[in-house]
Tab-separated table of C-alpha atoms in Angstrom:
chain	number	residue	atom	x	y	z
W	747	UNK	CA	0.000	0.000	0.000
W	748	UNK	CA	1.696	3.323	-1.258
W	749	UNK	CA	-0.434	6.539	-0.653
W	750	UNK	CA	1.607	9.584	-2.071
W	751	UNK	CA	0.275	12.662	-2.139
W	752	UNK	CA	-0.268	13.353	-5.972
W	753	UNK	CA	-0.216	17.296	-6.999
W	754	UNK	CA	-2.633	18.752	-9.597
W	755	UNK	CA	0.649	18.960	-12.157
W	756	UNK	CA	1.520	15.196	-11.621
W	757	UNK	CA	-1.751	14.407	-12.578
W	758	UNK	CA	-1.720	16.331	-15.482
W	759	UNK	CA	1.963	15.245	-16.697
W	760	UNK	CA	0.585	11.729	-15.545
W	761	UNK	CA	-2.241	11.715	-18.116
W	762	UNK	CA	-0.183	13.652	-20.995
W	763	UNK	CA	1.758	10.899	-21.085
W	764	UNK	CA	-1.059	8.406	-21.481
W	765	UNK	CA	-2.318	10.189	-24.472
W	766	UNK	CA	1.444	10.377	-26.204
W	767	UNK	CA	1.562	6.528	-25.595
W	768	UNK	CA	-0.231	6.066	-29.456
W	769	UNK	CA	1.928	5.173	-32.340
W	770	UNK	CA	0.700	5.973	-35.573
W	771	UNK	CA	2.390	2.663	-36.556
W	772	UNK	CA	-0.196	1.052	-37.425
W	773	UNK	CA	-2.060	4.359	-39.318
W	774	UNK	CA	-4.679	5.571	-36.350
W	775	UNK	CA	-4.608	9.231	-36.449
W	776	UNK	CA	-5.142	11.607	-34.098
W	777	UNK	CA	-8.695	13.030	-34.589
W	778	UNK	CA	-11.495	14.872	-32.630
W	779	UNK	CA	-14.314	12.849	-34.376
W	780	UNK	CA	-14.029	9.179	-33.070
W	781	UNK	CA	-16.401	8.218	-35.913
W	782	UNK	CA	-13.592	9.432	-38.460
W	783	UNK	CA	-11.413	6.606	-37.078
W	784	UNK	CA	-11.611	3.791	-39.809
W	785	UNK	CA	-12.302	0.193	-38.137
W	786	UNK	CA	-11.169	-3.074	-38.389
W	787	UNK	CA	-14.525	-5.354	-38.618
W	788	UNK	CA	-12.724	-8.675	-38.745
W	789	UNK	CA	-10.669	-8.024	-35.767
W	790	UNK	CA	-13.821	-6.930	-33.665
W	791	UNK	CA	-13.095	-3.091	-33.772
W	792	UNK	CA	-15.309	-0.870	-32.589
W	793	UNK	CA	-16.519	2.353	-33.765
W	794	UNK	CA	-13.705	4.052	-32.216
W	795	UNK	CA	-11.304	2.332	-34.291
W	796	UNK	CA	-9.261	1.458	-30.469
W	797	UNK	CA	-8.942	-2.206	-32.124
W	798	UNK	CA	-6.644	-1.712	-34.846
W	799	UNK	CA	-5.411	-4.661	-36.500
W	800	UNK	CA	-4.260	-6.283	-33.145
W	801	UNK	CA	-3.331	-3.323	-31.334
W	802	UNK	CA	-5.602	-2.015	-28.593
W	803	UNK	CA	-5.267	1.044	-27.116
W	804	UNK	CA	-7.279	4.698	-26.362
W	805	UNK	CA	-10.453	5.426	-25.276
W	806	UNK	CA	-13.309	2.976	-25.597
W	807	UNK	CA	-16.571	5.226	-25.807
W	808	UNK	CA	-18.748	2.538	-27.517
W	809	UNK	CA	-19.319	-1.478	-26.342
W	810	UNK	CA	-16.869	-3.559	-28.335
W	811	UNK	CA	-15.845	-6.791	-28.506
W	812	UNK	CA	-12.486	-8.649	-28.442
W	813	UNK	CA	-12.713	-12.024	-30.368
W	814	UNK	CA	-10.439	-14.696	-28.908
W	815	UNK	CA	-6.815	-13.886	-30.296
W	816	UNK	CA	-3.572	-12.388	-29.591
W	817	UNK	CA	-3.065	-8.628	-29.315
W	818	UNK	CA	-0.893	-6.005	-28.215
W	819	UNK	CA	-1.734	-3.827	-25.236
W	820	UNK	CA	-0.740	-0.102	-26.248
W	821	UNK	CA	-1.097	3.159	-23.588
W	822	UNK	CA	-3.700	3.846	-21.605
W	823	UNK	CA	-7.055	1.458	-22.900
W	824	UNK	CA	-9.921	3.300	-20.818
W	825	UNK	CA	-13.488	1.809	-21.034
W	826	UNK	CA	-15.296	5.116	-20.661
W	827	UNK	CA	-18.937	5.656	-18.787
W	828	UNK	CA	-21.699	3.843	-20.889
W	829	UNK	CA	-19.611	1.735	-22.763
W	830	UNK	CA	-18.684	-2.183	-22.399
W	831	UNK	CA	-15.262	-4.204	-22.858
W	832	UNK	CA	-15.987	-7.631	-24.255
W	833	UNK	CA	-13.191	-9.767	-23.958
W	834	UNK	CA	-13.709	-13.347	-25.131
W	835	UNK	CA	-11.644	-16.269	-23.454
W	836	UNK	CA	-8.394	-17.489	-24.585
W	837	UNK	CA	-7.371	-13.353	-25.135
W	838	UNK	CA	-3.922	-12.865	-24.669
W	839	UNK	CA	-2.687	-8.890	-23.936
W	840	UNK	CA	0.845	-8.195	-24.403
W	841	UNK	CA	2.475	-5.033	-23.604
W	842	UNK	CA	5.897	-5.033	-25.975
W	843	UNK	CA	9.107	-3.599	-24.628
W	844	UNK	CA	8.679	-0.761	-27.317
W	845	UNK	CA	5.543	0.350	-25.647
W	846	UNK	CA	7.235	-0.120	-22.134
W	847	UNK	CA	9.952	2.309	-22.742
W	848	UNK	CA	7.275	4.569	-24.322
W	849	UNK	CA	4.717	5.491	-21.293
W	850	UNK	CA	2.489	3.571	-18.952
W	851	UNK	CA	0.302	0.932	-20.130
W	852	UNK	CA	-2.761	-0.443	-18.451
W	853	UNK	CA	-6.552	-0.831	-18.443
W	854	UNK	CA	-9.106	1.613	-16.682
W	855	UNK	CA	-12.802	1.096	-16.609
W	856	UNK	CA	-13.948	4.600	-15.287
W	857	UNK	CA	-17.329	5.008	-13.420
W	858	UNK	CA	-20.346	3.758	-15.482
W	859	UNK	CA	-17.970	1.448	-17.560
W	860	UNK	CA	-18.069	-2.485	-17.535
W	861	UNK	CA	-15.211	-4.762	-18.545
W	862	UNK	CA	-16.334	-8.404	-19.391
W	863	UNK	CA	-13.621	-10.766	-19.776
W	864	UNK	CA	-14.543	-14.423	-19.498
W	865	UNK	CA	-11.825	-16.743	-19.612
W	866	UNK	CA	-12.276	-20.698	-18.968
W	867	UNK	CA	-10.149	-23.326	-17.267
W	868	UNK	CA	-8.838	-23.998	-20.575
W	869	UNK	CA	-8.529	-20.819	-21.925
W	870	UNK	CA	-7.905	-18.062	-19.457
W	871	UNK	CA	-7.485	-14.323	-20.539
W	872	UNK	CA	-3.780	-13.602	-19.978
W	873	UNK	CA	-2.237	-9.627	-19.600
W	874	UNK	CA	1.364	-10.184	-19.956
W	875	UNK	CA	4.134	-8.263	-21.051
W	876	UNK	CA	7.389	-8.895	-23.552
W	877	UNK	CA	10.175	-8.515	-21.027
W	878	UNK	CA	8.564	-10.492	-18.151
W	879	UNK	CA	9.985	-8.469	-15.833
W	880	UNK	CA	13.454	-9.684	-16.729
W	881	UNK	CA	15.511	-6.729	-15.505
W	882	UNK	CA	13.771	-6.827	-12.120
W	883	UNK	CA	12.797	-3.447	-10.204
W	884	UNK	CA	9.537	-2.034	-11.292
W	885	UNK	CA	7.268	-3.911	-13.130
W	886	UNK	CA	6.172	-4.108	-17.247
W	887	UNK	CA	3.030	-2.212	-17.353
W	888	UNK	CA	0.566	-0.937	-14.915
W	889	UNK	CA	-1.961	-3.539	-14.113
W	890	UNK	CA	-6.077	-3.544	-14.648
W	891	UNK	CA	-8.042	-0.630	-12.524
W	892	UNK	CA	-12.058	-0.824	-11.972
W	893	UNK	CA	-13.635	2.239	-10.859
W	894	UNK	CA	-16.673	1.925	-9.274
W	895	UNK	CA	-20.285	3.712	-7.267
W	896	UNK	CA	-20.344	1.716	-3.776
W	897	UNK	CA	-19.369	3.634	-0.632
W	898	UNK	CA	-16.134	4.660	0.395
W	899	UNK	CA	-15.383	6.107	3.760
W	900	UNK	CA	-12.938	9.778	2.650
W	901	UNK	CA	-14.865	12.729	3.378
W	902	UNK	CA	-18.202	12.720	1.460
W	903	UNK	CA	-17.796	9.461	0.058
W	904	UNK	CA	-15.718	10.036	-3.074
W	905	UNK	CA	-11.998	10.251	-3.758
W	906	UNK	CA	-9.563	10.077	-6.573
W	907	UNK	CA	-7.962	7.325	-7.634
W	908	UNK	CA	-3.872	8.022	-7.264
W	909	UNK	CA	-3.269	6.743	-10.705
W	910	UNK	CA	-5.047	9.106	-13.252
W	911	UNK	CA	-6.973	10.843	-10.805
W	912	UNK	CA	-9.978	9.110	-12.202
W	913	UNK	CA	-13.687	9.689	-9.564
W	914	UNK	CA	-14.642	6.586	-7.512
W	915	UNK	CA	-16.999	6.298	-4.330
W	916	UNK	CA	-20.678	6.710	-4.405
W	917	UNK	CA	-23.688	5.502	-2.470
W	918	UNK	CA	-24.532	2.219	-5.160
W	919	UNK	CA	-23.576	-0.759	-2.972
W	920	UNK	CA	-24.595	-3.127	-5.552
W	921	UNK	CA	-22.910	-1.221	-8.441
W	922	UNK	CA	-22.037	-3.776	-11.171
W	923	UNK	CA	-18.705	-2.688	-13.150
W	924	UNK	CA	-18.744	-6.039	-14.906
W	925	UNK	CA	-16.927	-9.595	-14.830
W	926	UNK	CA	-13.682	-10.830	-14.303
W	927	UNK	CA	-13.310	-14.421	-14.636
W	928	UNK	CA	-10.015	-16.933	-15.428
W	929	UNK	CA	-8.040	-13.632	-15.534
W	930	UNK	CA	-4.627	-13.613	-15.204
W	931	UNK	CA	-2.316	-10.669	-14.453
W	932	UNK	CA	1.883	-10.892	-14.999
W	933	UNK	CA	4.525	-8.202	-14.226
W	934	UNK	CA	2.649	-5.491	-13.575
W	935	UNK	CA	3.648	-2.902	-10.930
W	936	UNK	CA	5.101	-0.442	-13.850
W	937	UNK	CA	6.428	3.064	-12.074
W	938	UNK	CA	3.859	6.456	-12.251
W	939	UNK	CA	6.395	8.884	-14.126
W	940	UNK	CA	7.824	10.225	-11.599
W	941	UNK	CA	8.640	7.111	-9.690
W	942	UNK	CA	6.106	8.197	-6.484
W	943	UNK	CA	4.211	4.390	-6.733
W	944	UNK	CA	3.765	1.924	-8.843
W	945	UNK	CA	0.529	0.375	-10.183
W	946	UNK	CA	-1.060	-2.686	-8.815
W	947	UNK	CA	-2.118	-6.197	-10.877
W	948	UNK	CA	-5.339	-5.552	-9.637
W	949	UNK	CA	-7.119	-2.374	-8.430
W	950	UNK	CA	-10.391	-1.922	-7.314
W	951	UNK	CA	-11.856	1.371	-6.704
W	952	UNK	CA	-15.212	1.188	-4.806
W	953	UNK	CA	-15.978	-1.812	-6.947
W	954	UNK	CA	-19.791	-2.800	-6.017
W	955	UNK	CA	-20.558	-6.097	-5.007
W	956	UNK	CA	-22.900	-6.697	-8.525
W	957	UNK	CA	-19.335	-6.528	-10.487
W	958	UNK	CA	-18.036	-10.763	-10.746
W	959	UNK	CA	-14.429	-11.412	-9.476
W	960	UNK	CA	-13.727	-15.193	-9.791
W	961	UNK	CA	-10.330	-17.598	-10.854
W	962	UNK	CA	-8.043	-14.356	-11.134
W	963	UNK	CA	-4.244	-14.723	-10.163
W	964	UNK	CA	-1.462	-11.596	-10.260
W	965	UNK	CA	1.449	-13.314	-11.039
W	966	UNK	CA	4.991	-11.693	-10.580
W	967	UNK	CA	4.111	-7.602	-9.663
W	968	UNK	CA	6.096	-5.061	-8.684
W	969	UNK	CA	3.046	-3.896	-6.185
W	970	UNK	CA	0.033	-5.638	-4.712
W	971	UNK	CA	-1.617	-8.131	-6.163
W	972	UNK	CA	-5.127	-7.283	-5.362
W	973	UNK	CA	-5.930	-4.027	-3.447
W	974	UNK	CA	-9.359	-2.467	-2.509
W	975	UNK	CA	-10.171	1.097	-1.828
W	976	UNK	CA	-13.835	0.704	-0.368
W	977	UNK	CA	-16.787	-1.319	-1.805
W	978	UNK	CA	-18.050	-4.291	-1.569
W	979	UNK	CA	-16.743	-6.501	-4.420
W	980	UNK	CA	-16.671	-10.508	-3.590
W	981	UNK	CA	-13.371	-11.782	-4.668
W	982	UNK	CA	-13.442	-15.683	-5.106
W	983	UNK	CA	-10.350	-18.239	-5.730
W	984	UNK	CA	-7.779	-15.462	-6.082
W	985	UNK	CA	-4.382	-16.408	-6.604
W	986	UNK	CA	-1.209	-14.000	-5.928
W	987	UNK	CA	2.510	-15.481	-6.631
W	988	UNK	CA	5.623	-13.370	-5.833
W	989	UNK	CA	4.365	-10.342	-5.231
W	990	UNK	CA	6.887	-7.482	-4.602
W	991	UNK	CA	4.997	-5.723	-2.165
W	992	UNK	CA	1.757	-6.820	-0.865
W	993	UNK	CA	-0.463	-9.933	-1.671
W	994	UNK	CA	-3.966	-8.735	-0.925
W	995	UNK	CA	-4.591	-4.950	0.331
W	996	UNK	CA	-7.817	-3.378	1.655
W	997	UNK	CA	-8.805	-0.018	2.627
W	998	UNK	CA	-10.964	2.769	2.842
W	999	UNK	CA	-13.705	0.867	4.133
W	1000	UNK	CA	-13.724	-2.376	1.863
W	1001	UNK	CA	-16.405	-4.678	3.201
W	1002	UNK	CA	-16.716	-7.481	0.608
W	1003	UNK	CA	-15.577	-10.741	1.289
W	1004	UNK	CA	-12.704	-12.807	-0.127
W	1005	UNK	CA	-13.075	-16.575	-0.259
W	1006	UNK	CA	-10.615	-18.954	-1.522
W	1007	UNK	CA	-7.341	-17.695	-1.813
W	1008	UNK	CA	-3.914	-19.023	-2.492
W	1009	UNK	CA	-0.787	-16.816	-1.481
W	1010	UNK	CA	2.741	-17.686	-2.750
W	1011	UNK	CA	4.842	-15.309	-0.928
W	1012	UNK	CA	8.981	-16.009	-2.598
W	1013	UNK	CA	12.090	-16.460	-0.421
W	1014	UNK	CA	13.179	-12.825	1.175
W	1015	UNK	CA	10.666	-11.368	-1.478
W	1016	UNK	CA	7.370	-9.542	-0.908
W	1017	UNK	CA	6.313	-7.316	1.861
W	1018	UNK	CA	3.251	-8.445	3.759
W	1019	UNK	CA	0.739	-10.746	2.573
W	1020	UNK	CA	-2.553	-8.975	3.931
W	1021	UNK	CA	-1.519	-5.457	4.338
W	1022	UNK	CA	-5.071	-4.183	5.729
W	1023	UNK	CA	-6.392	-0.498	7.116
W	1024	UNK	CA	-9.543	0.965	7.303
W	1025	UNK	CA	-8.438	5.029	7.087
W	1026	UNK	CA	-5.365	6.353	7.366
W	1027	UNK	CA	-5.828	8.761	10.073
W	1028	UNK	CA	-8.932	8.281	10.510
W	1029	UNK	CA	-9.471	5.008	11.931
W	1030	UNK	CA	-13.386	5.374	12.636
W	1031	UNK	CA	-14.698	6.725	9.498
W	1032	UNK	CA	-17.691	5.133	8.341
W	1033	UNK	CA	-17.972	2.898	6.488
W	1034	UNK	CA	-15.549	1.118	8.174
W	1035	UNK	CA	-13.432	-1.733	6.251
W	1036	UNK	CA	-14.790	-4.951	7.746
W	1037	UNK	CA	-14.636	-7.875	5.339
W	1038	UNK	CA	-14.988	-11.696	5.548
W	1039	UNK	CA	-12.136	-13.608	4.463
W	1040	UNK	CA	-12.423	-17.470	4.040
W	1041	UNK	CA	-10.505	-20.387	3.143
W	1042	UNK	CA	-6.934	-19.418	2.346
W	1043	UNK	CA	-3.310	-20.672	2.303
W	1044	UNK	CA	-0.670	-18.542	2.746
W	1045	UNK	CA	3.098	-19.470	2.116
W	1046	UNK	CA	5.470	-16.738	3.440
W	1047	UNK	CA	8.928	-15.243	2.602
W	1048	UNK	CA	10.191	-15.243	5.986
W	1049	UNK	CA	11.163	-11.813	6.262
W	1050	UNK	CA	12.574	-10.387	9.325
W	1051	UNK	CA	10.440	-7.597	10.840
W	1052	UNK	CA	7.739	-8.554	8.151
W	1053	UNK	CA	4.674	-10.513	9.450
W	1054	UNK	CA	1.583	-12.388	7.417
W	1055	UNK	CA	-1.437	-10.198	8.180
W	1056	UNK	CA	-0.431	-6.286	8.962
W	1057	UNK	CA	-3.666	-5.107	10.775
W	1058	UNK	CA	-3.572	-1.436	11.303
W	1059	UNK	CA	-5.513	1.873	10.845
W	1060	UNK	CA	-8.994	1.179	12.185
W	1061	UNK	CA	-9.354	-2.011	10.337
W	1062	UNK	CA	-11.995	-5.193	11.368
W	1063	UNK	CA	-12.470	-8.526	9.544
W	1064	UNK	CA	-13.745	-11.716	10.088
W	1065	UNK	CA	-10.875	-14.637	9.079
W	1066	UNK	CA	-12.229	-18.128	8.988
W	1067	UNK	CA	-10.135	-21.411	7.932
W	1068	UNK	CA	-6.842	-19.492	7.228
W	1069	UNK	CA	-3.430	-21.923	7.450
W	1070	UNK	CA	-0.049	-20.161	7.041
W	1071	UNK	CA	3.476	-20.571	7.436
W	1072	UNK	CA	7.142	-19.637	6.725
W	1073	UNK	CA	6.363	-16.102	8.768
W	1074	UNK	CA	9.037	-14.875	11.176
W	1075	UNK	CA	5.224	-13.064	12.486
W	1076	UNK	CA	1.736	-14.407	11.459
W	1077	UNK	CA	-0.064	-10.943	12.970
W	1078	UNK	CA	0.699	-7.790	13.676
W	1079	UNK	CA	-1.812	-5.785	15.466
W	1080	UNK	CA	-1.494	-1.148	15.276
W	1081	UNK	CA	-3.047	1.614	16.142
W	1082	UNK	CA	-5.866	0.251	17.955
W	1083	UNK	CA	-7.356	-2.563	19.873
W	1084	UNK	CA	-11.150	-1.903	19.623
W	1085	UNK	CA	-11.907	-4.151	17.155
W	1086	UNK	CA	-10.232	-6.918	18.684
W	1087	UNK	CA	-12.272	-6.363	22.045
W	1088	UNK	CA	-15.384	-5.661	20.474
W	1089	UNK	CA	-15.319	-8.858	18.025
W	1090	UNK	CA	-14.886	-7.255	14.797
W	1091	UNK	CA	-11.446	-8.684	14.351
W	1092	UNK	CA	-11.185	-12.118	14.497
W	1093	UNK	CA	-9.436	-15.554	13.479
W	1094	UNK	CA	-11.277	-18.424	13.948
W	1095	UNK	CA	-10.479	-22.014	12.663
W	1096	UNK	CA	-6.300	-21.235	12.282
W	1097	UNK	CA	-3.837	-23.455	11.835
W	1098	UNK	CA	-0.260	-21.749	11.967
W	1099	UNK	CA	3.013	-22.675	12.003
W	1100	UNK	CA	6.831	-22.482	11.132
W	1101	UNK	CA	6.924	-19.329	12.648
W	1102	UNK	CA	9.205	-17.720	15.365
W	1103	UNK	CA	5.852	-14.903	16.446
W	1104	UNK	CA	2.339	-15.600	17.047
W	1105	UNK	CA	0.883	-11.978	17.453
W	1106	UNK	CA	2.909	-8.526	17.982
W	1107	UNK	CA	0.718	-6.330	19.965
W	1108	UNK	CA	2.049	-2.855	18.329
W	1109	UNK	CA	-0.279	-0.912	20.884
W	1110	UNK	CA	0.321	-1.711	24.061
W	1111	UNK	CA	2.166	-5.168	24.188
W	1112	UNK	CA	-0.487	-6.716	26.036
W	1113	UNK	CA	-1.119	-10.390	24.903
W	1114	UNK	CA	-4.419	-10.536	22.900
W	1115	UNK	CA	-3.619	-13.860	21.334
W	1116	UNK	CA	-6.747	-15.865	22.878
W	1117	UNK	CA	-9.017	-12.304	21.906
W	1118	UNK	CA	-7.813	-12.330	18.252
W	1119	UNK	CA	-7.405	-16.185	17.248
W	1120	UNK	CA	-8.869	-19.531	18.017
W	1121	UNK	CA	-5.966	-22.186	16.163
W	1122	UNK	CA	-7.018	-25.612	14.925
W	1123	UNK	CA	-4.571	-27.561	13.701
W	1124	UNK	CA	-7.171	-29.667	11.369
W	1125	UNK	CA	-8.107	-26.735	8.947
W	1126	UNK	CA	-7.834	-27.183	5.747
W	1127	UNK	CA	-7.526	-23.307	4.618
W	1128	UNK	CA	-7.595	-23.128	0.276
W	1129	UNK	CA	-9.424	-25.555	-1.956
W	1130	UNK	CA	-6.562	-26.081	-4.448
W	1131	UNK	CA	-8.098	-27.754	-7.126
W	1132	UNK	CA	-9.632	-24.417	-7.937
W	1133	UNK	CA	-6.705	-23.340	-9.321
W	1134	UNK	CA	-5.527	-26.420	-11.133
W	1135	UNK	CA	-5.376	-25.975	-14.964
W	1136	UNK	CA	-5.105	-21.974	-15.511
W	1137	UNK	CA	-2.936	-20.823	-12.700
W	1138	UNK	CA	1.228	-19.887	-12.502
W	1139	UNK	CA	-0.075	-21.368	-9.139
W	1140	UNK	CA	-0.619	-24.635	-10.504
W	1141	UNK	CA	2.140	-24.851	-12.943
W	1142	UNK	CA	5.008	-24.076	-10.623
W	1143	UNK	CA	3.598	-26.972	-8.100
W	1144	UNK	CA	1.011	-25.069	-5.861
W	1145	UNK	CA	2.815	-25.274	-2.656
W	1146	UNK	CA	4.867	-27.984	-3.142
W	1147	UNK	CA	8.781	-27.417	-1.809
C-alpha cells in the first residue's frame, strides 16, 4: 500500500503521457471525431477504431468486442462511462518492450464502464508483457483498474484514484462494473512517471458487489496483487505469486468478502501478505473496512520484521479457515485494539506454524492472542483444485517445496 500525495501537475503530466503513448504505426490518427477513425470489422473493432489490426489502445466510448486472439496492449485502454469491454476467453494482452519504454500501459474502466472478460479453465485471458519483468525493479506495465459507485469512507464518500486521478466512491452498494473471470495478471507494478508508486495487478476502486471477481491470479508484480479502496466486491479463488509488495490490500472501508485464496509469498521477497487499514488517520470513518475472508493458504517469505497479516488503521475482519506458514510473524496488530475487544477482528479455525511470532501487539504489548485467534490444527484453509489448470499457481507446483 503506497499513498503519495499526488499534486494537480503530476496528474496532469501523468495523463499527458497516457495520451502520447499512441503510435501511428499502425495508421490511427489523431482526430477529434471518433467516428472518423476507420475500423477493423474482422478483428472486432469498434466504432472508435481502439482495435486496430491487433493493437488495442485509447479510449473505448462505444461497447466492443475482443474475439479470442492475440493482441498487443498499447497506452492507456480506458473503457469510458456507458460503454462495455468484451473480452472473449483465450485473449492474450501483451504489452511489448517498445511500448514499455514509451509510457504507462494499463486498463481503466472509469465510473459507469463495464469490462467483461470471461476466460475458462482452458482458456484463461492472460495480460502479460514482452520482457517479463526480466531486468527486475519495477514492473512491465501498470496492471487492470475498476472504478466503481459503492461507498467509500474519505470525506463525502468520493476520492480520486492516485493513478489518473480518475472519480470513484458513491452511495450504489450493488454497483455492477462487470466480470472478471479466469483472468490472469503478470509483471505489472510499472512506475507512475515520476517514480512516487507503482501500479497494482489488480485495483479496485469502490468496486460494487454486482461486479463478478472469480479464478483471477497476479502473477509476478512489482506492487500488490489485489488491493481495494472501499466497496463491496466478492473476490473468489484469487491467486497472488511473488508479489513485490503486498499480496492482498484493503482499505478505505472495503467490506466485501474474499473466499478462496492461495498466497505464494517467494524467499526474502514480498512485503506483507494482507496489508489491511480501514483510514489512514482516521481510523473510525464510516464505512468502516470490515470484510470476511475465508478459506486461504498462505506461504510466506520469511522476512525479518515482516509478518503475514499487517492489521492497522482502524481495520476489522472476520478470518475463517486461514493456514499459514514460513512467517518470522503471522499478525501484527497497530493503532488500535477496539476491534479486537469488540469482536470485529477475528481468526477463527487457524492453523499456523513455522513461525518464530504468534501476534505482535504494536499498541500496548499486552497479549491478545486468545481475543484475536482460536488455532485448529485440522483446517484445511484453500481448496486447491480451484486453481488447477489456468494458474502460474498450478504450474510451478502449488505449494509444493
Amino acid at each position: 500500500m503506497k499513498k503519495p500525495i499526488l499534486k494537480t501537475l503530476f496528474a496532469l503530466s501523468l495523463l499527458a503521457g497516457f495520451a502520447s503513448c499512441s503510435s501511428d504505426d499502425d495508421g490511427l490518427q489523431p482526430t477529434d471525431d471518433v467516428d472518423d477513425i476507420a475500423t477493423d470489422d474482422d478483428n472486432g473493432g469498434g466504432a472508435d477504431g481502439i482495435l486496430q489490426g491487433t493493437v488495442l489502445e485509447g479510449d473505448i466510448t462505444q461497447d466492443l468486442l475482443v474475439e479470442t486472439g492475440d493482441y498487443s496492449l498499447r497506452g492507456a485502454v480506458t473503457v469510458k462511462n456507458g460503454a462495455t469491454l468484451t473480452i472473449q476467453q483465450g485473449s492474450t494482452f501483451t504489452v511489448t518492450a517498445e511500448d514499455q519504454a514509451a509510457g504507462v500501459n494499463l486498463v481503466f474502466v472509469e465510473q459507469g464502464g463495464r469490462i467483461v472478460a470471461e476466460g475458462t479453465v482452458s482458456q484463461p485471458i492472460v495480460f502479460t508483457s514482452e520482457n517479463q519483468n526480466s531486468e527486475g525493479g519495477d514492473g512491465d506495465w501498470g496492471g487492470i483498474g475498476i472504478h466503481g459507485r459503492a461507498r467509500m469512507n474519505a470525506p463525502g464518500g468520493e476520492s480520486q484514484s492516485e493513478a489518473g486521478q480518475l472519480p470513484y466512491g458513491g452511495e450504489d452498494d450493488e454497483d455492477d462494473s462487470g466480470v472478471l473471470r479466469y483472468v490472469r495478471v503478470e509483471y505489472a507494478g510499472q512506475a507512475s512517471s515520476d517514480g512516487q508508486f507503482e501500479f497494482n495487478a489488480f485495483s479496485f476502486f469502490a468496486v460494487g458487489s454486482g461486479t463478478v471477481v472469480e479464478n483471477c491470479e497476479a502473477f509476478e508484480g512489482a506492487d500488490d496483487g489485489f488491493e481495494f479502496y472501499g466497496g463491496t466486491v466478492n473476490a473468489t479463488n484469487i491467486s497472488a505469486v511473488g508479489m513485490e509488495d503486498d499480496s492482498i490490500d484493503w482499505d478505505e472501508g472495503y467490506r466485501g468478502t474474499i473466499n478462496n485464496a492461495v498466497i505464494y509469498q517467494y524467499d526474502g521477497t514480498g512485503d506483507f501478505a494482507f496489508e489491511l487499514a480501514s483510514r489512514s488517520g482516521e481510523n473510525n470513518a464510516t464505512p468502516r473496512a470490515k470484510p470476511t475472508v475465508s478459506n486461504v493458504t498462505l506461504r510466506g517469505h520469511n522476512r525479518e520484521g515482516k509478518a503475514a497479516f499487517d492489521l492497522k488503521q482502524g481495520t476489522g475482519g472476520i478470518f475463517d479457515n486461514i493456514v499459514g506458514y514460513n512467517y518470522e510473524t503471522m499478525i501484527f496488530v497497530n493503532d488500535q485494539l477496539q476491534e479486537v475487544e469488540n469482536g470485529d477482528l477475528e481468526f477463527t479455525n487457524t492453523h499456523f506454524y513455522d513461525y518464530t511470532n504468534l501476534v505482535v501487539n504494536n499498541v500496548d504489548e499486552s497479549d491478545i492472542t486468545e481475543e484475536l485467534i482460536s488455532m485448529n490444527e485440522e483446517a484445511t484453509g484453500a481448496d486447491l483444485s480451484e486453481f488447477e489448470g489456468w494458474t502460474r499457481f498450478d504450474a510451478m507446483g502449488g505449494f509444493e517445496e
